[in-house]
Each structure stands twice: as C-alpha cells, then as structure tokens.
Coordinates of N, CA and C in Angstrom, one line a residue:
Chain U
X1167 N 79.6 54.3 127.6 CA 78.8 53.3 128.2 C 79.5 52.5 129.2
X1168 N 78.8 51.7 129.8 CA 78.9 51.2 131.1 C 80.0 50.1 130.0
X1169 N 81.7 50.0 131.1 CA 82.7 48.9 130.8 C 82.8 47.4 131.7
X1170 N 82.0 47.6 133.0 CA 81.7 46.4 133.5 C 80.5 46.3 134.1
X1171 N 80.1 45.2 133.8 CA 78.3 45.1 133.8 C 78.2 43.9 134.8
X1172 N 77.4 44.3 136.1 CA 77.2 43.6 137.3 C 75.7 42.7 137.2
X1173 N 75.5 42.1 137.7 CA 74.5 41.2 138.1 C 74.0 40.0 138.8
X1174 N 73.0 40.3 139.6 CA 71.6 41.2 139.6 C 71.7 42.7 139.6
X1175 N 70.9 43.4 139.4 CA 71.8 44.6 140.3 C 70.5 45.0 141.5
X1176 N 69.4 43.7 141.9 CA 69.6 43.7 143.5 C 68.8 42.2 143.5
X1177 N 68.9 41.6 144.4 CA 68.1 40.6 145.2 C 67.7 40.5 146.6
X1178 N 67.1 39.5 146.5 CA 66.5 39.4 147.8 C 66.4 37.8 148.0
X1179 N 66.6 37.2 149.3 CA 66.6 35.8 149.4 C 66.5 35.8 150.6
X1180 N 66.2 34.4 150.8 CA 65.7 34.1 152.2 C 66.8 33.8 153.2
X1181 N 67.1 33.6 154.4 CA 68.1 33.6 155.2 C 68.6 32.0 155.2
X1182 N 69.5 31.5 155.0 CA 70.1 30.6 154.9 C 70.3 29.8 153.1
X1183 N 70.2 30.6 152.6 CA 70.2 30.6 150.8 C 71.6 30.9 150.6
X1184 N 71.6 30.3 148.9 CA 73.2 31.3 148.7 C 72.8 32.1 147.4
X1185 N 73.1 32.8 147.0 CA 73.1 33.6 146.1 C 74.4 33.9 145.2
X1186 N 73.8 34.2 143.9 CA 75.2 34.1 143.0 C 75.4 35.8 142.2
X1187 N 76.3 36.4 142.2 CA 76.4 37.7 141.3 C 77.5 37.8 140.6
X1188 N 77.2 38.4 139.4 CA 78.3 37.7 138.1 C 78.7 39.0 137.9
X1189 N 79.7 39.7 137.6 CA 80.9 40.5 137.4 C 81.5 40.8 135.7
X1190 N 81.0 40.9 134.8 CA 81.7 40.7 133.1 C 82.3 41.9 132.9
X1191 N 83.6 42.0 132.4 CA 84.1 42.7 131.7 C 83.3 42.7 130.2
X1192 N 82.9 44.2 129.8 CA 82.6 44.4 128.9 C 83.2 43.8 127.4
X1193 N 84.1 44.6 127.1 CA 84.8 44.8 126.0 C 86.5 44.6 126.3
X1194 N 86.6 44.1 127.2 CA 88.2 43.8 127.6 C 88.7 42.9 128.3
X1195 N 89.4 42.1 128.5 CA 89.8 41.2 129.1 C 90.3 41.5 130.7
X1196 N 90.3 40.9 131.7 CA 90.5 41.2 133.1 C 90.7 40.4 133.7
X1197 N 92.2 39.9 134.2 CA 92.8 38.9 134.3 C 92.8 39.0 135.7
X1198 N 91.9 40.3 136.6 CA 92.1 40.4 137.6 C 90.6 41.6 138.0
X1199 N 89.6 40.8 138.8 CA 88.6 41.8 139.2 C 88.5 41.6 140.7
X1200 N 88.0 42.8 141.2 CA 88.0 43.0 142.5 C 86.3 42.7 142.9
X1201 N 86.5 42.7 144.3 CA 85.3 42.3 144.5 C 85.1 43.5 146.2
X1202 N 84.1 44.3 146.0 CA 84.0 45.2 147.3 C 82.5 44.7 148.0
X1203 N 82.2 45.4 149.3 CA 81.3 45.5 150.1 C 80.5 46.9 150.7
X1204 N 79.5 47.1 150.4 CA 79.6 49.0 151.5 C 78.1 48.8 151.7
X1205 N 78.6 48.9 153.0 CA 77.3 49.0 154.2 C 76.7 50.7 153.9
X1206 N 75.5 51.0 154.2 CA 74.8 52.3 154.0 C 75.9 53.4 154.5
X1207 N 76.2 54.1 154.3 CA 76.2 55.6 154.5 C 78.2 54.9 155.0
X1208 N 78.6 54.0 154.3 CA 79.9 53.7 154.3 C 81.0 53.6 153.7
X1209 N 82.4 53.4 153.7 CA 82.9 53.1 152.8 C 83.0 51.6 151.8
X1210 N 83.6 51.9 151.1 CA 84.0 50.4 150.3 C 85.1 49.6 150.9
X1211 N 84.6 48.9 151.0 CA 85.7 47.5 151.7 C 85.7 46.8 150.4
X1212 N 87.4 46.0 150.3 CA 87.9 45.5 149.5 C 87.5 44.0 150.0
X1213 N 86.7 43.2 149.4 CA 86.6 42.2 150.2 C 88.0 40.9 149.6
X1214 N 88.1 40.7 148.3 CA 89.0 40.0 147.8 C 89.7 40.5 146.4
X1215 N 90.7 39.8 145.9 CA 90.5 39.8 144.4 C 90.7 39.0 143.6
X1216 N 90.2 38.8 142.6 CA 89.6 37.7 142.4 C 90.7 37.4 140.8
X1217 N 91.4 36.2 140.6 CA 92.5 36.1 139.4 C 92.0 35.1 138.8
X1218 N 92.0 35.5 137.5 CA 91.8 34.2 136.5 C 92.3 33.3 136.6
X1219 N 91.8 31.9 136.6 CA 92.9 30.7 136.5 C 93.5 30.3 137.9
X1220 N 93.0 31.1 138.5 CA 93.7 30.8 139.9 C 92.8 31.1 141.5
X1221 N 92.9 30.5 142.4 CA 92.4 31.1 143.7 C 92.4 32.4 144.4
X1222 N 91.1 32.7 144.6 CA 91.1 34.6 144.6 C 92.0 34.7 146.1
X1223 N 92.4 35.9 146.3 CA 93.0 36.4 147.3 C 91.9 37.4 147.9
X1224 N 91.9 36.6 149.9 CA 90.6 37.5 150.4 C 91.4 38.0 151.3
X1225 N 90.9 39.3 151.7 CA 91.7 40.2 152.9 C 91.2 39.5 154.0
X1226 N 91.7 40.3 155.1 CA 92.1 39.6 156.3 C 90.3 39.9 157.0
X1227 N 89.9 38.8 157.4 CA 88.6 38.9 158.0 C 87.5 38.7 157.1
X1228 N 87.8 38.1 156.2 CA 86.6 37.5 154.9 C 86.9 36.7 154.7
X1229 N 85.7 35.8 155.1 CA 85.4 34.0 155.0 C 85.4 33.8 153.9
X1230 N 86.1 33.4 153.7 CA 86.4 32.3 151.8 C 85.2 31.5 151.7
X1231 N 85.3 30.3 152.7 CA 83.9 29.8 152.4 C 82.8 30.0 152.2
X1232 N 82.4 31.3 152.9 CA 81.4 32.3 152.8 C 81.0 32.7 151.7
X1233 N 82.0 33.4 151.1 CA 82.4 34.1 149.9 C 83.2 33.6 148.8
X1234 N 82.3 32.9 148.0 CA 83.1 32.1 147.2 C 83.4 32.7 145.5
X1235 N 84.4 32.9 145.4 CA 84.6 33.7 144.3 C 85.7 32.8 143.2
X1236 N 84.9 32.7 141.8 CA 85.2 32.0 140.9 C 85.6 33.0 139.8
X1237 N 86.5 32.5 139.0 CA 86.9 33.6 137.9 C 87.3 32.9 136.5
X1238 N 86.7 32.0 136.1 CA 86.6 31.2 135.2 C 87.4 31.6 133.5
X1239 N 86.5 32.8 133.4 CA 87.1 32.9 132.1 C 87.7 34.6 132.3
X1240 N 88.5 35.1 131.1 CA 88.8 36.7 131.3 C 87.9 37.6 131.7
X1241 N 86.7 37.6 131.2 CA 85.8 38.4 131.1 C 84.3 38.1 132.6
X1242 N 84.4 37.4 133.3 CA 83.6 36.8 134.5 C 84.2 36.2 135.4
X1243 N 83.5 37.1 136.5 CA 84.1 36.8 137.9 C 82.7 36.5 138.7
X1244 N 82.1 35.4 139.3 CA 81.3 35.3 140.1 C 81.7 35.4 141.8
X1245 N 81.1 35.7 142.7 CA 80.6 35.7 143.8 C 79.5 35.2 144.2
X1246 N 79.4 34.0 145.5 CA 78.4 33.7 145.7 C 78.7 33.6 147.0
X1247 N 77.7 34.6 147.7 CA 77.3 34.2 148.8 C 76.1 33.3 149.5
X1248 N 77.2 32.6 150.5 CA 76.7 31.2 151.1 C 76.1 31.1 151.8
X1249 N 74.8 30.4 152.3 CA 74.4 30.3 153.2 C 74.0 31.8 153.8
X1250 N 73.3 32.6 153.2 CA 73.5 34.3 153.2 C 72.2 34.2 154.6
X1251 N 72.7 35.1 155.6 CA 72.2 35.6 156.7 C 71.8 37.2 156.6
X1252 N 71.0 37.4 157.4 CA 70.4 38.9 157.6 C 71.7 40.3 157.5
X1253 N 72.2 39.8 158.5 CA 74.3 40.6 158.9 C 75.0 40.6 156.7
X1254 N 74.6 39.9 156.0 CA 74.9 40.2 154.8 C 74.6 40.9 154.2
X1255 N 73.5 41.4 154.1 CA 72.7 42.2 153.2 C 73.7 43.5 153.3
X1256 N 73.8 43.7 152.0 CA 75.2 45.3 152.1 C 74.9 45.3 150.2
X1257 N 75.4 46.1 150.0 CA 75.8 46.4 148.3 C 77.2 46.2 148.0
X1258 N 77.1 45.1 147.3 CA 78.5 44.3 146.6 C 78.6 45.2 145.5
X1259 N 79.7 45.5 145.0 CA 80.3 45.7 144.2 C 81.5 45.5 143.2
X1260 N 81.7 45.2 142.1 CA 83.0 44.4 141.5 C 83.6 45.6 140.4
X1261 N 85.2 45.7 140.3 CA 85.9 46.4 139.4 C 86.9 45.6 138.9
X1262 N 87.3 46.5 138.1 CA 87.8 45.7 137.1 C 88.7 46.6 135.8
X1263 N 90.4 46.4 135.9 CA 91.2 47.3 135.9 C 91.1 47.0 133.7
X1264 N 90.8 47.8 133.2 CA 91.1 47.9 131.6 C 92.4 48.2 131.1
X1265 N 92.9 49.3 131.9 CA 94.3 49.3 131.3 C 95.2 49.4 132.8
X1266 N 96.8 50.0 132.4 CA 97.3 49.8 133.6 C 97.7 51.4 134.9
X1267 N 96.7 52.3 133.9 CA 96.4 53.6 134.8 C 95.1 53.0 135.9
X1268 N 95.2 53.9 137.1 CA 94.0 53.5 138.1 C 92.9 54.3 137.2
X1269 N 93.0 54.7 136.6 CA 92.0 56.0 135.3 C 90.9 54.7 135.1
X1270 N 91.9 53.6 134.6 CA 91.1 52.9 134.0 C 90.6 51.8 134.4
X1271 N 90.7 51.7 136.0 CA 89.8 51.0 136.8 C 88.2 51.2 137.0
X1272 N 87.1 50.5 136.8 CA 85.7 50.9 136.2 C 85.1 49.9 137.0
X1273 N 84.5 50.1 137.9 CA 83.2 49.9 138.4 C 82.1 49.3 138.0
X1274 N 81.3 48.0 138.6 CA 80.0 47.8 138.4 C 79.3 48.8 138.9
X1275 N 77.6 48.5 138.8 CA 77.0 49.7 139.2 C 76.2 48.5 140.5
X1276 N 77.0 47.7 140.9 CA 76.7 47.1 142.4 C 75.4 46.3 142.3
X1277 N 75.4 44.9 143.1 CA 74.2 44.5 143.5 C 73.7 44.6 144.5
X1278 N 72.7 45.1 144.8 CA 71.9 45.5 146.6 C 71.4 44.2 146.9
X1279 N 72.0 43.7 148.2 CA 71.8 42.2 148.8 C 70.8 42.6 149.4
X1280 N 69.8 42.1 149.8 CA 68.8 42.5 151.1 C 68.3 40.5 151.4
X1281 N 69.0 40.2 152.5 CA 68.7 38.9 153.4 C 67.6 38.7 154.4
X1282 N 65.8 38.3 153.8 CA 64.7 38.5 155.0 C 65.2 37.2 156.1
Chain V
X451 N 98.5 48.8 158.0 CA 97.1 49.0 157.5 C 97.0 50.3 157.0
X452 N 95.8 50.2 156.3 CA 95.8 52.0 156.1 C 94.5 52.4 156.8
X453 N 94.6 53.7 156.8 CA 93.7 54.7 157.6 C 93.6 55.9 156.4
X454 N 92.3 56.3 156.7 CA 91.9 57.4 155.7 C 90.8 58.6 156.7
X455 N 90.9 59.9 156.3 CA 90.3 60.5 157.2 C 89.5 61.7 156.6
X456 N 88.4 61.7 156.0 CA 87.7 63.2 155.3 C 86.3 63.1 156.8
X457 N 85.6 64.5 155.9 CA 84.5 65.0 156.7 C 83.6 64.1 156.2
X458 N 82.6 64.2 157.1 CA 81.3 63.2 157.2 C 80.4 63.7 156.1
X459 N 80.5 64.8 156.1 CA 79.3 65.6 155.1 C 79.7 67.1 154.8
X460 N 79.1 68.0 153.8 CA 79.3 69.4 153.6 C 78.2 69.4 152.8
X461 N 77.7 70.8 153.2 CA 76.5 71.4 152.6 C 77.0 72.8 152.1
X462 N 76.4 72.7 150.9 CA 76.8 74.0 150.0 C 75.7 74.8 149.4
X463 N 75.8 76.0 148.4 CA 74.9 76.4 147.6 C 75.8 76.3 146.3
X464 N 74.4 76.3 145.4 CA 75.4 76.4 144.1 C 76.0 77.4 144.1
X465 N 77.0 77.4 143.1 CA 77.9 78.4 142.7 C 79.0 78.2 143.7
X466 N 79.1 78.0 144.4 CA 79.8 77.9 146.2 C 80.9 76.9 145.3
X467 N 82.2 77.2 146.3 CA 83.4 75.8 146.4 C 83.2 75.4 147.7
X468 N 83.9 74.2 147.2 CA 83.8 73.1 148.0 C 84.7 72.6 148.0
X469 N 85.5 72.6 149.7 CA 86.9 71.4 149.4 C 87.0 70.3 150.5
X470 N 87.0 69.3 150.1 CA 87.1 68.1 150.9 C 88.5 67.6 151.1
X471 N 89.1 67.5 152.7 CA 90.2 67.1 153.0 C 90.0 65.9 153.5
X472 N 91.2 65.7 153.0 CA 91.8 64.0 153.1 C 93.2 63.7 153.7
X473 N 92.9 63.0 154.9 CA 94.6 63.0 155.5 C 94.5 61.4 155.9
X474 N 95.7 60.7 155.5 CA 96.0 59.4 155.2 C 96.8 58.7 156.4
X475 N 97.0 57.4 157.0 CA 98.1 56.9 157.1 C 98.2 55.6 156.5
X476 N 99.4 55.1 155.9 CA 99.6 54.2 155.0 C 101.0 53.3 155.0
X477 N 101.1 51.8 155.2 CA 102.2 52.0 155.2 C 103.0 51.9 153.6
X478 N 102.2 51.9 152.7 CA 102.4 52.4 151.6 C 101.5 53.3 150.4
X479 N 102.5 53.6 149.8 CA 101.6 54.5 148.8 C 102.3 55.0 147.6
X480 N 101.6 54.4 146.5 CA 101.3 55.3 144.8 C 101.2 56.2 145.2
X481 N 99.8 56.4 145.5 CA 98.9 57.7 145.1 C 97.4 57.9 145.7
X482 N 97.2 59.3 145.4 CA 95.7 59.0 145.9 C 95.2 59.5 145.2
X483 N 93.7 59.1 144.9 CA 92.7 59.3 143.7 C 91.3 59.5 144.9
X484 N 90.6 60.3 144.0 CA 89.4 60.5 144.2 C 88.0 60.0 143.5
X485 N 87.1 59.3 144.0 CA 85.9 58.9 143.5 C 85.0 59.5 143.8
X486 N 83.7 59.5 142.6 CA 82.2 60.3 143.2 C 81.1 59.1 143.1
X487 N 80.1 59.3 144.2 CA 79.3 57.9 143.9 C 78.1 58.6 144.1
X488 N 77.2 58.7 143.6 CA 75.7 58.9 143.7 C 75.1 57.7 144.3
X489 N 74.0 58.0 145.0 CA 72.8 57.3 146.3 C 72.7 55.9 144.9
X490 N 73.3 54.7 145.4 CA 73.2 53.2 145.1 C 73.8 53.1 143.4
X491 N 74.5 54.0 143.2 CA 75.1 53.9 142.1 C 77.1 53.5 142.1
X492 N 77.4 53.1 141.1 CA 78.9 53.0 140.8 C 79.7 54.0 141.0
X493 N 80.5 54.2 142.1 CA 81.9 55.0 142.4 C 82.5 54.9 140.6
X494 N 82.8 56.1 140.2 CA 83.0 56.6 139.3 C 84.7 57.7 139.2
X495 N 85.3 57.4 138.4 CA 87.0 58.2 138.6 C 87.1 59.6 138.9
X496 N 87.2 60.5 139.4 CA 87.5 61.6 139.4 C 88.9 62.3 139.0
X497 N 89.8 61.7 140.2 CA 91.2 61.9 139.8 C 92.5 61.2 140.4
X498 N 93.4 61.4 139.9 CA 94.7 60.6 140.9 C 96.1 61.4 140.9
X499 N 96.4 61.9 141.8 CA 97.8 62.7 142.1 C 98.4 61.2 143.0
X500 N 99.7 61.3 142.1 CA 101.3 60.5 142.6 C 102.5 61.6 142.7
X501 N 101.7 62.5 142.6 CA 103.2 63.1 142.6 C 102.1 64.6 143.9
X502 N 103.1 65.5 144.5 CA 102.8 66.5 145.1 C 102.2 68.0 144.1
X503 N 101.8 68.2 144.8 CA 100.9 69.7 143.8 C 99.4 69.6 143.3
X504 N 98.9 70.1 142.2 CA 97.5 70.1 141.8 C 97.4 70.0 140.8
X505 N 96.2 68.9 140.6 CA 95.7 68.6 139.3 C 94.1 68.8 138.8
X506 N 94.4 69.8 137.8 CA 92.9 70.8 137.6 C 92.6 69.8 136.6
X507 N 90.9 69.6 136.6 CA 90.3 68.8 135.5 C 89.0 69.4 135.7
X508 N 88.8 70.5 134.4 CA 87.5 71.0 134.8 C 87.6 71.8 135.8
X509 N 86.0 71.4 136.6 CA 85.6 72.0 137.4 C 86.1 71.4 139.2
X510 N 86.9 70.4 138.7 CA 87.4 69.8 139.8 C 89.1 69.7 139.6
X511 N 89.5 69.8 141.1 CA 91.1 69.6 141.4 C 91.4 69.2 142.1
X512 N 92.7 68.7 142.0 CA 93.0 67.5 143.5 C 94.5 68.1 144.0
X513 N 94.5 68.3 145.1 CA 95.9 68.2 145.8 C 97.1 67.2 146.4
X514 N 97.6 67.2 146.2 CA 98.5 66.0 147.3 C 99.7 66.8 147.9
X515 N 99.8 66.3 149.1 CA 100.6 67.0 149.8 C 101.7 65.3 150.4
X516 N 102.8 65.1 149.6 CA 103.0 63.4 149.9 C 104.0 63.5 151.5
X517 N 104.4 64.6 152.2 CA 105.5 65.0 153.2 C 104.3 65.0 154.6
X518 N 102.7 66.3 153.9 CA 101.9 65.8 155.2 C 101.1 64.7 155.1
X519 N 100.8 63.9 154.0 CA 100.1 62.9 154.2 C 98.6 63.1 154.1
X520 N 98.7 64.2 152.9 CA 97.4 65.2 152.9 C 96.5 65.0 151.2
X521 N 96.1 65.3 151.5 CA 95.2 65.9 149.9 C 93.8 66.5 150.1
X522 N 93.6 66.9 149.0 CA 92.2 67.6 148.7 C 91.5 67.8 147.7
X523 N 90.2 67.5 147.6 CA 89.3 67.8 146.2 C 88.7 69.2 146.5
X524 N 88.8 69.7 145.4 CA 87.9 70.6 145.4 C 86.9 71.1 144.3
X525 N 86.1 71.3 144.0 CA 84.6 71.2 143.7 C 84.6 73.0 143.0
X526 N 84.4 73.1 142.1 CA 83.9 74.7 141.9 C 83.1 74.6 141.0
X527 N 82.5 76.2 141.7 CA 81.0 76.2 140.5 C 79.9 75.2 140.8
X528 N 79.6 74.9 142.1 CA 79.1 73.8 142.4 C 77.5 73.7 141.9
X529 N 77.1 72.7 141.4 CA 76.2 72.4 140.4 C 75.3 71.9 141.2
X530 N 73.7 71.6 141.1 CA 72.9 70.7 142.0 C 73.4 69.0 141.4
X531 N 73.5 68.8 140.4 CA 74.3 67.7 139.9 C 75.4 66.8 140.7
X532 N 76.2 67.9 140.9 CA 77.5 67.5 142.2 C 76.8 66.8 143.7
X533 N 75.9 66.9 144.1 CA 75.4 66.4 145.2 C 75.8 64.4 145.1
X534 N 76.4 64.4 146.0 CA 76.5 63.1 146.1 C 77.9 62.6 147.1
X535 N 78.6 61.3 146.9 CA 79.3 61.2 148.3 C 80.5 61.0 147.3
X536 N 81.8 61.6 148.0 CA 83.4 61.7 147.3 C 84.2 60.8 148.2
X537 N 84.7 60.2 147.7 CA 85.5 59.2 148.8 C 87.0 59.6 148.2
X538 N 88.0 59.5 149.0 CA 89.5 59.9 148.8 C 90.0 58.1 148.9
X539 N 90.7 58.0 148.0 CA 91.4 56.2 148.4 C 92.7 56.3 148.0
X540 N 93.2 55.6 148.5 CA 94.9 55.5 148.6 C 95.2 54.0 148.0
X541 N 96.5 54.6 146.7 CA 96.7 53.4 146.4 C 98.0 52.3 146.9
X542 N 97.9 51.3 147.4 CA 99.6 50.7 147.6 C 99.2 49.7 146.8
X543 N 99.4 48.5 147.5 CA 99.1 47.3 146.8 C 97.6 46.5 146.6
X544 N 96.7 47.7 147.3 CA 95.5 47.4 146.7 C 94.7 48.8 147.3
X545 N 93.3 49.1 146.5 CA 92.9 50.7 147.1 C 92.0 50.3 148.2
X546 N 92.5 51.4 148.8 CA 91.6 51.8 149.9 C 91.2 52.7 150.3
X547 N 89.4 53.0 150.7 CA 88.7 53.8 150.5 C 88.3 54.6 151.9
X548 N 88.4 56.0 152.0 CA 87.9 56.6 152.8 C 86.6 55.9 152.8
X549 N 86.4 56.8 154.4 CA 84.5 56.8 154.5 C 83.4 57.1 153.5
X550 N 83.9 58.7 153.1 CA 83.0 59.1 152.4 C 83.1 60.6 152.6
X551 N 82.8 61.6 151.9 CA 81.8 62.7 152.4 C 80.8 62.8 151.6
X552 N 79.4 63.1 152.0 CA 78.6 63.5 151.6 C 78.7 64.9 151.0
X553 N 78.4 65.6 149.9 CA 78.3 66.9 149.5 C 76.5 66.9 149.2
X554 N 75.9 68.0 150.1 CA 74.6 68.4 149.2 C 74.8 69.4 148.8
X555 N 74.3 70.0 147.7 CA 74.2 71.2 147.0 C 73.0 71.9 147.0
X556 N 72.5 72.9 147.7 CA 71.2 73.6 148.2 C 71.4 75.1 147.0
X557 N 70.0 75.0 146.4 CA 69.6 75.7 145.5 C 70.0 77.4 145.5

C-alpha cells in the first residue's frame, strides 16, 4: 500500500488564491520530504526540500514566497501555493525517503493544480 | 548542473524488447536509477546501478556504463501493462530527472 499519502490529489482555484497540499508520511518518520513539479508530457523538477524543524531548501529559480513550504512535524510537509496564477497549474508532487537506499524513496501519487 | 538525455517516445508490440538509453552529464554522481509513471499517476522505483554492469530484476534490467556516462533500461516480454513513461535520474546531492520516454505497447 501506498507509504506517502498526498493531498488533494487535484484542485482547482481561482487565479489569485493560495492553495494548500499536505504531504504525510505514512508509517515512518521523514525528517526530510521533497517537493517536485511536472508540467504535461515532462519531467519532474525538484522544486525544494523540505526539513523538519527547519527552513526548506529551494533550488535555484523557485520563489520561496511563492511556494511556501512548512514541515512541522515528522510525518507532514505542507506546500502552499500563493497567490496561484494560471502559469501554475502543473502536478505537484512530494517524496519522501523511508530508509537510507534510493529503493526506499516513495512517492505521492501528486496533486493536479488547475488555476481558472 | 545536470543534464539527462533519453528518447521522446518508443512504440512496441507485445512480446517485443524494449531498451531505453540514457546518457547523462553531471557534475556529480551516486548513481542512476530508473522510474515508471503511468498517465497522472506516482513515479514508482524500478531500479538503481552505482556501480558499472547490469542489474536484472525480472523482466526488467538496467545498465550503467560510469566511464561513458551511459545507461539503459530494458523492458522484456513487453506486456500491454508496461505502456507508460520511464524516466532515467541521476543521483548526486539531490535526483534528477530525465524528460521522460514514453513506451506504448501495441497489441
């Protein structure tokens, strides 16, 4: 069964709204979840990652403010996008490493943004 | 930065192989692993070579080649199931993901 459980897994909002998507580790602690992006018929962009207890690390060309990512406890990692515009709408996606092989890096099954 | 390089797409029949190449540049690197993702679904593990050679699992195998900067999935016995997109990603200090290839698998 599914080890990290995403949500929504889609929305839709109006353009200048922010929207929130939550990230849980199932059954394991994750002291560190990733947070991706992929536009249709694309790859996955790493957008940040996101550390418990502390301020996430965003790659070069992703607005922090934008993309605000909280990681409160082991098990939840939120994302919220701010003030969400049309140019957003893409399928987010968050992982999230269980042990210390990439084996055991596991995937949400993504939220589909769609911005009218 | 890194750079990753597979085919856009491959069309197959069942029963048919299937090999998807992957040629990288990086200025570092673990390893590279392979993912399968079905149309709006979760990129899923396939496999990870850190070392050079081949690693059979099943019906699928992976190559690395760490001198050309190479690897490859390959797909046998191909199933209408298998249809869906394989991405190749390279690990350093964080992964990163090829494009994609599409595989269809035609009856």
């Amino acid at each position: 069964g599914a080890v990290v459980s995403q949500h929504p897994s889609w929305v839709i909002c109006k353009s200048g709204t922010s929207v929130k998507i939550e990230c849980r580790s199932l059954d394991f602690q994750a002291t560190t979840m990733f947070w991706y992006r992929q536009f249709p018929k694309q790859s996955l962009m790493l957008m940040a990652t996101s550390n418990e207890g502390s301020k996430a690390t965003y790659e070069q060309g992703v607005e922090k403010d934008k993309f605000l990512i909280n990681h409160a406890s082991l098990t939840l990692s939120t994302l919220t996008v701010t003030s969400a515009h049309p140019e957003d709408s893409s399928f987010y996606i968050c992982s999230a490493r269980k042990g210390a092989s990439l084996e055991s890096l596991h995937f949400g099954n993504g939220t589909r943004l769609t911005v009218t | 930065g890194q750079s990753l390089e597979q085919p856009s797409e491959v069309t197959a029949v069942e029963g048919a192989i299937v090999q998807i190449n992957c040629t990288y540049q990086t200025s570092g690197f673990y390893g590279l692993s392979w993912y399968q993702q079905h149309d709006g679904g979760a990129p899923t593990f396939l496999s990870y070579n850190a070392l050079d050679g081949l690693e059979e699992t099943g019906r699928f195998s992976s190559f690395l080649s760490r001198s050309d900067s190479y690897g490859y999935l390959l797909l046998q016995e191909l199933q209408m199931k298998d249809s869906a997109s394989y991405f190749c990603a390279v690990l350093d200090y964080k992964l990163s993901f090829g494009a994609g290839t599409t595989v269809t698998v035609r009856a």
